[in-house]
């Protein structure tokens, strides 16, 4: 089915100047960018986005990393987009990420892992709505 998923290019990858390289991999895989913005997250915005991880030991470091510089937040649309996007990103821990995936190529640690992708269509709906209004998502007409 055609799905939408939320993609975040994290501060480490923005700092490495690989936004275009990452977008190119999405496009080559047939995923379409239907919404996009660059944003320097506030602490409250990062905490809200990752609220489900609030009790985890890594939460404080995660929020501090995610607010350390700008991110690029996008909505990707395509066949099986949630899984297709996660395949392109590779495993959360770059040590486990398959060669040729974004995390294998650009991430250095599980904390600074280059990109985020929604883990299910349910999370995707919540995450897309967290960052984008309905009018900011632009279905392709051509
Ligand atoms: P992300 O997909 O953005 O969702 C939560 C983030 O927490 C995850 O990517 C990792 O960058 C980070 N993180 C740090 N430690 C862990 C861990 N032990 N398990 C899962 N995520 C972790």
PDB file of C-alpha atoms and ligand atoms in Angstrom:
ATOM      1  CA  UNK A   1       0.000   0.000   0.000  1.00  0.00           C
ATOM      2  CA  UNK A   2       1.058   3.622  -0.482  1.00  0.00           C
ATOM      3  CA  UNK A   3       2.207   4.895   2.916  1.00  0.00           C
ATOM      4  CA  UNK A   4       3.713   8.041   4.409  1.00  0.00           C
ATOM      5  CA  UNK A   5       6.576   8.055   6.895  1.00  0.00           C
ATOM      6  CA  UNK A   6       8.466  10.699   8.852  1.00  0.00           C
ATOM      7  CA  UNK A   7      12.161  11.127   8.149  1.00  0.00           C
ATOM      8  CA  UNK A   8      14.587  13.233  10.192  1.00  0.00           C
ATOM      9  CA  UNK A   9      18.107  13.965   8.989  1.00  0.00           C
ATOM     10  CA  UNK A  10      19.779  14.482  12.365  1.00  0.00           C
ATOM     11  CA  UNK A  11      22.274  17.221  13.395  1.00  0.00           C
ATOM     12  CA  UNK A  12      25.336  14.998  12.789  1.00  0.00           C
ATOM     13  CA  UNK A  13      24.364  14.299   9.168  1.00  0.00           C
ATOM     14  CA  UNK A  14      23.385  17.934   8.519  1.00  0.00           C
ATOM     15  CA  UNK A  15      26.806  18.866   9.934  1.00  0.00           C
ATOM     16  CA  UNK A  16      28.477  16.429   7.517  1.00  0.00           C
ATOM     17  CA  UNK A  17      26.741  18.250   4.639  1.00  0.00           C
ATOM     18  CA  UNK A  18      25.043  15.121   3.292  1.00  0.00           C
ATOM     19  CA  UNK A  19      21.402  16.300   3.118  1.00  0.00           C
ATOM     20  CA  UNK A  20      21.372  15.980  -0.674  1.00  0.00           C
ATOM     21  CA  UNK A  21      23.135  12.617  -0.623  1.00  0.00           C
ATOM     22  CA  UNK A  22      20.503  11.273   1.779  1.00  0.00           C
ATOM     23  CA  UNK A  23      17.603  12.759  -0.216  1.00  0.00           C
ATOM     24  CA  UNK A  24      19.105  11.214  -3.345  1.00  0.00           C
ATOM     25  CA  UNK A  25      18.987   7.750  -1.779  1.00  0.00           C
ATOM     26  CA  UNK A  26      15.305   8.231  -0.895  1.00  0.00           C
ATOM     27  CA  UNK A  27      14.518   9.363  -4.434  1.00  0.00           C
ATOM     28  CA  UNK A  28      16.457   6.514  -6.048  1.00  0.00           C
ATOM     29  CA  UNK A  29      14.407   4.091  -3.954  1.00  0.00           C
ATOM     30  CA  UNK A  30      11.198   5.594  -5.332  1.00  0.00           C
ATOM     31  CA  UNK A  31      10.241   7.503  -2.172  1.00  0.00           C
ATOM     32  CA  UNK A  32       8.773  10.945  -2.865  1.00  0.00           C
ATOM     33  CA  UNK A  33       9.381  13.938  -0.592  1.00  0.00           C
ATOM     34  CA  UNK A  34       5.880  15.365   0.004  1.00  0.00           C
ATOM     35  CA  UNK A  35       6.806  17.753   2.857  1.00  0.00           C
ATOM     36  CA  UNK A  36      10.115  19.165   4.103  1.00  0.00           C
ATOM     37  CA  UNK A  37      11.519  21.732   6.515  1.00  0.00           C
ATOM     38  CA  UNK A  38      14.774  22.573   8.224  1.00  0.00           C
ATOM     39  CA  UNK A  39      14.384  23.278  11.910  1.00  0.00           C
ATOM     40  CA  UNK A  40      16.555  23.760  14.985  1.00  0.00           C
ATOM     41  CA  UNK A  41      14.494  21.882  17.573  1.00  0.00           C
ATOM     42  CA  UNK A  42      13.935  23.402  21.004  1.00  0.00           C
ATOM     43  CA  UNK A  43      14.369  21.181  24.056  1.00  0.00           C
ATOM     44  CA  UNK A  44      10.575  21.004  24.461  1.00  0.00           C
ATOM     45  CA  UNK A  45      10.098  20.023  20.796  1.00  0.00           C
ATOM     46  CA  UNK A  46      12.697  17.244  21.007  1.00  0.00           C
ATOM     47  CA  UNK A  47      11.311  15.957  24.324  1.00  0.00           C
ATOM     48  CA  UNK A  48       7.783  15.917  22.922  1.00  0.00           C
ATOM     49  CA  UNK A  49       8.824  14.081  19.796  1.00  0.00           C
ATOM     50  CA  UNK A  50      10.656  11.385  21.781  1.00  0.00           C
ATOM     51  CA  UNK A  51       8.160  11.281  24.687  1.00  0.00           C
ATOM     52  CA  UNK A  52       7.865   7.476  24.442  1.00  0.00           C
ATOM     53  CA  UNK A  53      11.575   7.240  25.417  1.00  0.00           C
ATOM     54  CA  UNK A  54      11.266   9.577  28.428  1.00  0.00           C
ATOM     55  CA  UNK A  55      12.106   6.839  30.959  1.00  0.00           C
ATOM     56  CA  UNK A  56      15.068   5.444  29.019  1.00  0.00           C
ATOM     57  CA  UNK A  57      18.607   6.049  30.229  1.00  0.00           C
ATOM     58  CA  UNK A  58      19.589   7.617  26.916  1.00  0.00           C
ATOM     59  CA  UNK A  59      16.746  10.193  26.869  1.00  0.00           C
ATOM     60  CA  UNK A  60      18.731  13.187  28.176  1.00  0.00           C
ATOM     61  CA  UNK A  61      21.621  12.584  25.749  1.00  0.00           C
ATOM     62  CA  UNK A  62      19.140  12.032  22.899  1.00  0.00           C
ATOM     63  CA  UNK A  63      17.416  15.383  23.528  1.00  0.00           C
ATOM     64  CA  UNK A  64      20.726  17.177  23.909  1.00  0.00           C
ATOM     65  CA  UNK A  65      22.024  15.697  20.634  1.00  0.00           C
ATOM     66  CA  UNK A  66      18.808  16.409  18.721  1.00  0.00           C
ATOM     67  CA  UNK A  67      18.939  20.080  19.782  1.00  0.00           C
ATOM     68  CA  UNK A  68      22.673  20.476  19.028  1.00  0.00           C
ATOM     69  CA  UNK A  69      22.055  21.786  15.501  1.00  0.00           C
ATOM     70  CA  UNK A  70      19.431  21.970  12.781  1.00  0.00           C
ATOM     71  CA  UNK A  71      17.633  18.885  11.453  1.00  0.00           C
ATOM     72  CA  UNK A  72      15.778  18.299   8.186  1.00  0.00           C
ATOM     73  CA  UNK A  73      12.308  16.892   8.776  1.00  0.00           C
ATOM     74  CA  UNK A  74      10.524  15.341   5.792  1.00  0.00           C
ATOM     75  CA  UNK A  75       7.493  13.305   4.929  1.00  0.00           C
ATOM     76  CA  UNK A  76       8.215  10.532   2.428  1.00  0.00           C
ATOM     77  CA  UNK A  77       5.485   8.849   0.420  1.00  0.00           C
ATOM     78  CA  UNK A  78       5.569   5.617  -1.525  1.00  0.00           C
ATOM     79  CA  UNK A  79       4.787   1.927  -1.697  1.00  0.00           C
ATOM     80  CA  UNK A  80       5.520   0.354   1.701  1.00  0.00           C
ATOM     81  CA  UNK A  81       7.233   3.639   2.686  1.00  0.00           C
ATOM     82  CA  UNK A  82       7.714   2.887   6.411  1.00  0.00           C
ATOM     83  CA  UNK A  83       9.759  -0.277   5.824  1.00  0.00           C
ATOM     84  CA  UNK A  84      11.371   0.948   2.605  1.00  0.00           C
ATOM     85  CA  UNK A  85      12.692   4.006   4.473  1.00  0.00           C
ATOM     86  CA  UNK A  86      13.947   1.921   7.411  1.00  0.00           C
ATOM     87  CA  UNK A  87      15.760  -0.391   4.993  1.00  0.00           C
ATOM     88  CA  UNK A  88      17.576   2.576   3.460  1.00  0.00           C
ATOM     89  CA  UNK A  89      18.536   3.863   6.936  1.00  0.00           C
ATOM     90  CA  UNK A  90      19.840   0.510   8.209  1.00  0.00           C
ATOM     91  CA  UNK A  91      19.902  -0.699  11.832  1.00  0.00           C
ATOM     92  CA  UNK A  92      19.560   1.886  14.637  1.00  0.00           C
ATOM     93  CA  UNK A  93      23.066   1.035  15.824  1.00  0.00           C
ATOM     94  CA  UNK A  94      25.472   1.781  12.952  1.00  0.00           C
ATOM     95  CA  UNK A  95      27.635  -1.131  14.146  1.00  0.00           C
ATOM     96  CA  UNK A  96      24.776  -3.431  13.055  1.00  0.00           C
ATOM     97  CA  UNK A  97      23.839  -1.500   9.908  1.00  0.00           C
ATOM     98  CA  UNK A  98      24.251  -3.273   6.553  1.00  0.00           C
ATOM     99  CA  UNK A  99      26.873  -1.887   4.158  1.00  0.00           C
ATOM    100  CA  UNK A 100      25.488   0.796   1.865  1.00  0.00           C
ATOM    101  CA  UNK A 101      22.837   1.964   4.320  1.00  0.00           C
ATOM    102  CA  UNK A 102      22.753   5.569   5.513  1.00  0.00           C
ATOM    103  CA  UNK A 103      23.721   4.670   9.075  1.00  0.00           C
ATOM    104  CA  UNK A 104      26.587   2.440   7.943  1.00  0.00           C
ATOM    105  CA  UNK A 105      27.891   5.228   5.715  1.00  0.00           C
ATOM    106  CA  UNK A 106      27.295   8.338   7.843  1.00  0.00           C
ATOM    107  CA  UNK A 107      26.652   7.423  11.507  1.00  0.00           C
ATOM    108  CA  UNK A 108      29.291   6.975  14.185  1.00  0.00           C
ATOM    109  CA  UNK A 109      27.286   5.673  17.167  1.00  0.00           C
ATOM    110  CA  UNK A 110      23.802   4.638  18.282  1.00  0.00           C
ATOM    111  CA  UNK A 111      23.449   8.124  19.781  1.00  0.00           C
ATOM    112  CA  UNK A 112      24.596  10.048  16.710  1.00  0.00           C
ATOM    113  CA  UNK A 113      22.990   7.822  14.101  1.00  0.00           C
ATOM    114  CA  UNK A 114      22.400  10.253  11.223  1.00  0.00           C
ATOM    115  CA  UNK A 115      18.671   9.770  10.702  1.00  0.00           C
ATOM    116  CA  UNK A 116      15.327   8.800  12.188  1.00  0.00           C
ATOM    117  CA  UNK A 117      12.503   6.913  10.527  1.00  0.00           C
ATOM    118  CA  UNK A 118       9.028   6.090  11.855  1.00  0.00           C
ATOM    119  CA  UNK A 119       8.827   2.464  13.028  1.00  0.00           C
ATOM    120  CA  UNK A 120       5.193   1.796  12.005  1.00  0.00           C
ATOM    121  CA  UNK A 121       2.330   3.424  10.126  1.00  0.00           C
ATOM    122  CA  UNK A 122       0.791   4.286  13.518  1.00  0.00           C
ATOM    123  CA  UNK A 123       3.957   6.098  14.663  1.00  0.00           C
ATOM    124  CA  UNK A 124       4.241   7.700  11.238  1.00  0.00           C
ATOM    125  CA  UNK A 125       0.779   9.269  11.500  1.00  0.00           C
ATOM    126  CA  UNK A 126       1.608  10.707  14.929  1.00  0.00           C
ATOM    127  CA  UNK A 127       5.087  11.876  13.927  1.00  0.00           C
ATOM    128  CA  UNK A 128       3.953  13.504  10.672  1.00  0.00           C
ATOM    129  CA  UNK A 129       1.214  15.381  12.554  1.00  0.00           C
ATOM    130  CA  UNK A 130       3.762  16.463  15.198  1.00  0.00           C
ATOM    131  CA  UNK A 131       5.770  18.431  12.636  1.00  0.00           C
ATOM    132  CA  UNK A 132       3.409  19.216   9.753  1.00  0.00           C
ATOM    133  CA  UNK A 133      -0.094  20.612   9.368  1.00  0.00           C
ATOM    134  CA  UNK A 134      -2.319  18.927   6.788  1.00  0.00           C
ATOM    135  CA  UNK A 135      -1.764  21.865   4.404  1.00  0.00           C
ATOM    136  CA  UNK A 136       2.027  21.465   4.582  1.00  0.00           C
ATOM    137  CA  UNK A 137       1.889  17.961   3.121  1.00  0.00           C
ATOM    138  CA  UNK A 138       1.809  18.227  -0.653  1.00  0.00           C
ATOM    139  CA  UNK A 139       0.504  15.191  -2.533  1.00  0.00           C
ATOM    140  CA  UNK A 140       2.100  14.835  -5.963  1.00  0.00           C
ATOM    141  CA  UNK A 141      -0.177  15.753  -8.823  1.00  0.00           C
ATOM    142  CA  UNK A 142       2.435  15.207 -11.525  1.00  0.00           C
TER     143      UNK A 142
HETATM  144  P1  LIG B   1      15.691   7.107  16.669  1.00  0.00           P
HETATM  145  O1  LIG B   1      15.128   6.265  15.578  1.00  0.00           O
HETATM  146  O2  LIG B   1      15.773   8.558  16.400  1.00  0.00           O
HETATM  147  O3  LIG B   1      14.823   6.879  17.996  1.00  0.00           O
HETATM  148  C1  LIG B   1      15.371   7.065  19.294  1.00  0.00           C
HETATM  149  C2  LIG B   1      16.850   7.260  19.276  1.00  0.00           C
HETATM  150  O4  LIG B   1      17.507   7.037  20.508  1.00  0.00           O
HETATM  151  C3  LIG B   1      17.474   6.232  18.348  1.00  0.00           C
HETATM  152  O5  LIG B   1      17.173   6.575  17.008  1.00  0.00           O
HETATM  153  C4  LIG B   1      18.945   6.314  18.754  1.00  0.00           C
HETATM  154  O6  LIG B   1      19.645   7.323  18.053  1.00  0.00           O
HETATM  155  C5  LIG B   1      18.866   6.744  20.221  1.00  0.00           C
HETATM  156  N1  LIG B   1      19.336   5.685  21.128  1.00  0.00           N
HETATM  157  C6  LIG B   1      20.389   5.771  21.977  1.00  0.00           C
HETATM  158  N2  LIG B   1      20.542   4.637  22.680  1.00  0.00           N
HETATM  159  C7  LIG B   1      19.566   3.781  22.265  1.00  0.00           C
HETATM  160  C8  LIG B   1      19.206   2.452  22.600  1.00  0.00           C
HETATM  161  N3  LIG B   1      19.880   1.750  23.523  1.00  0.00           N
HETATM  162  N4  LIG B   1      18.155   1.887  21.963  1.00  0.00           N
HETATM  163  C9  LIG B   1      17.444   2.580  21.041  1.00  0.00           C
HETATM  164  N5  LIG B   1      17.745   3.860  20.685  1.00  0.00           N
HETATM  165  C10 LIG B   1      18.794   4.453  21.275  1.00  0.00           C
END
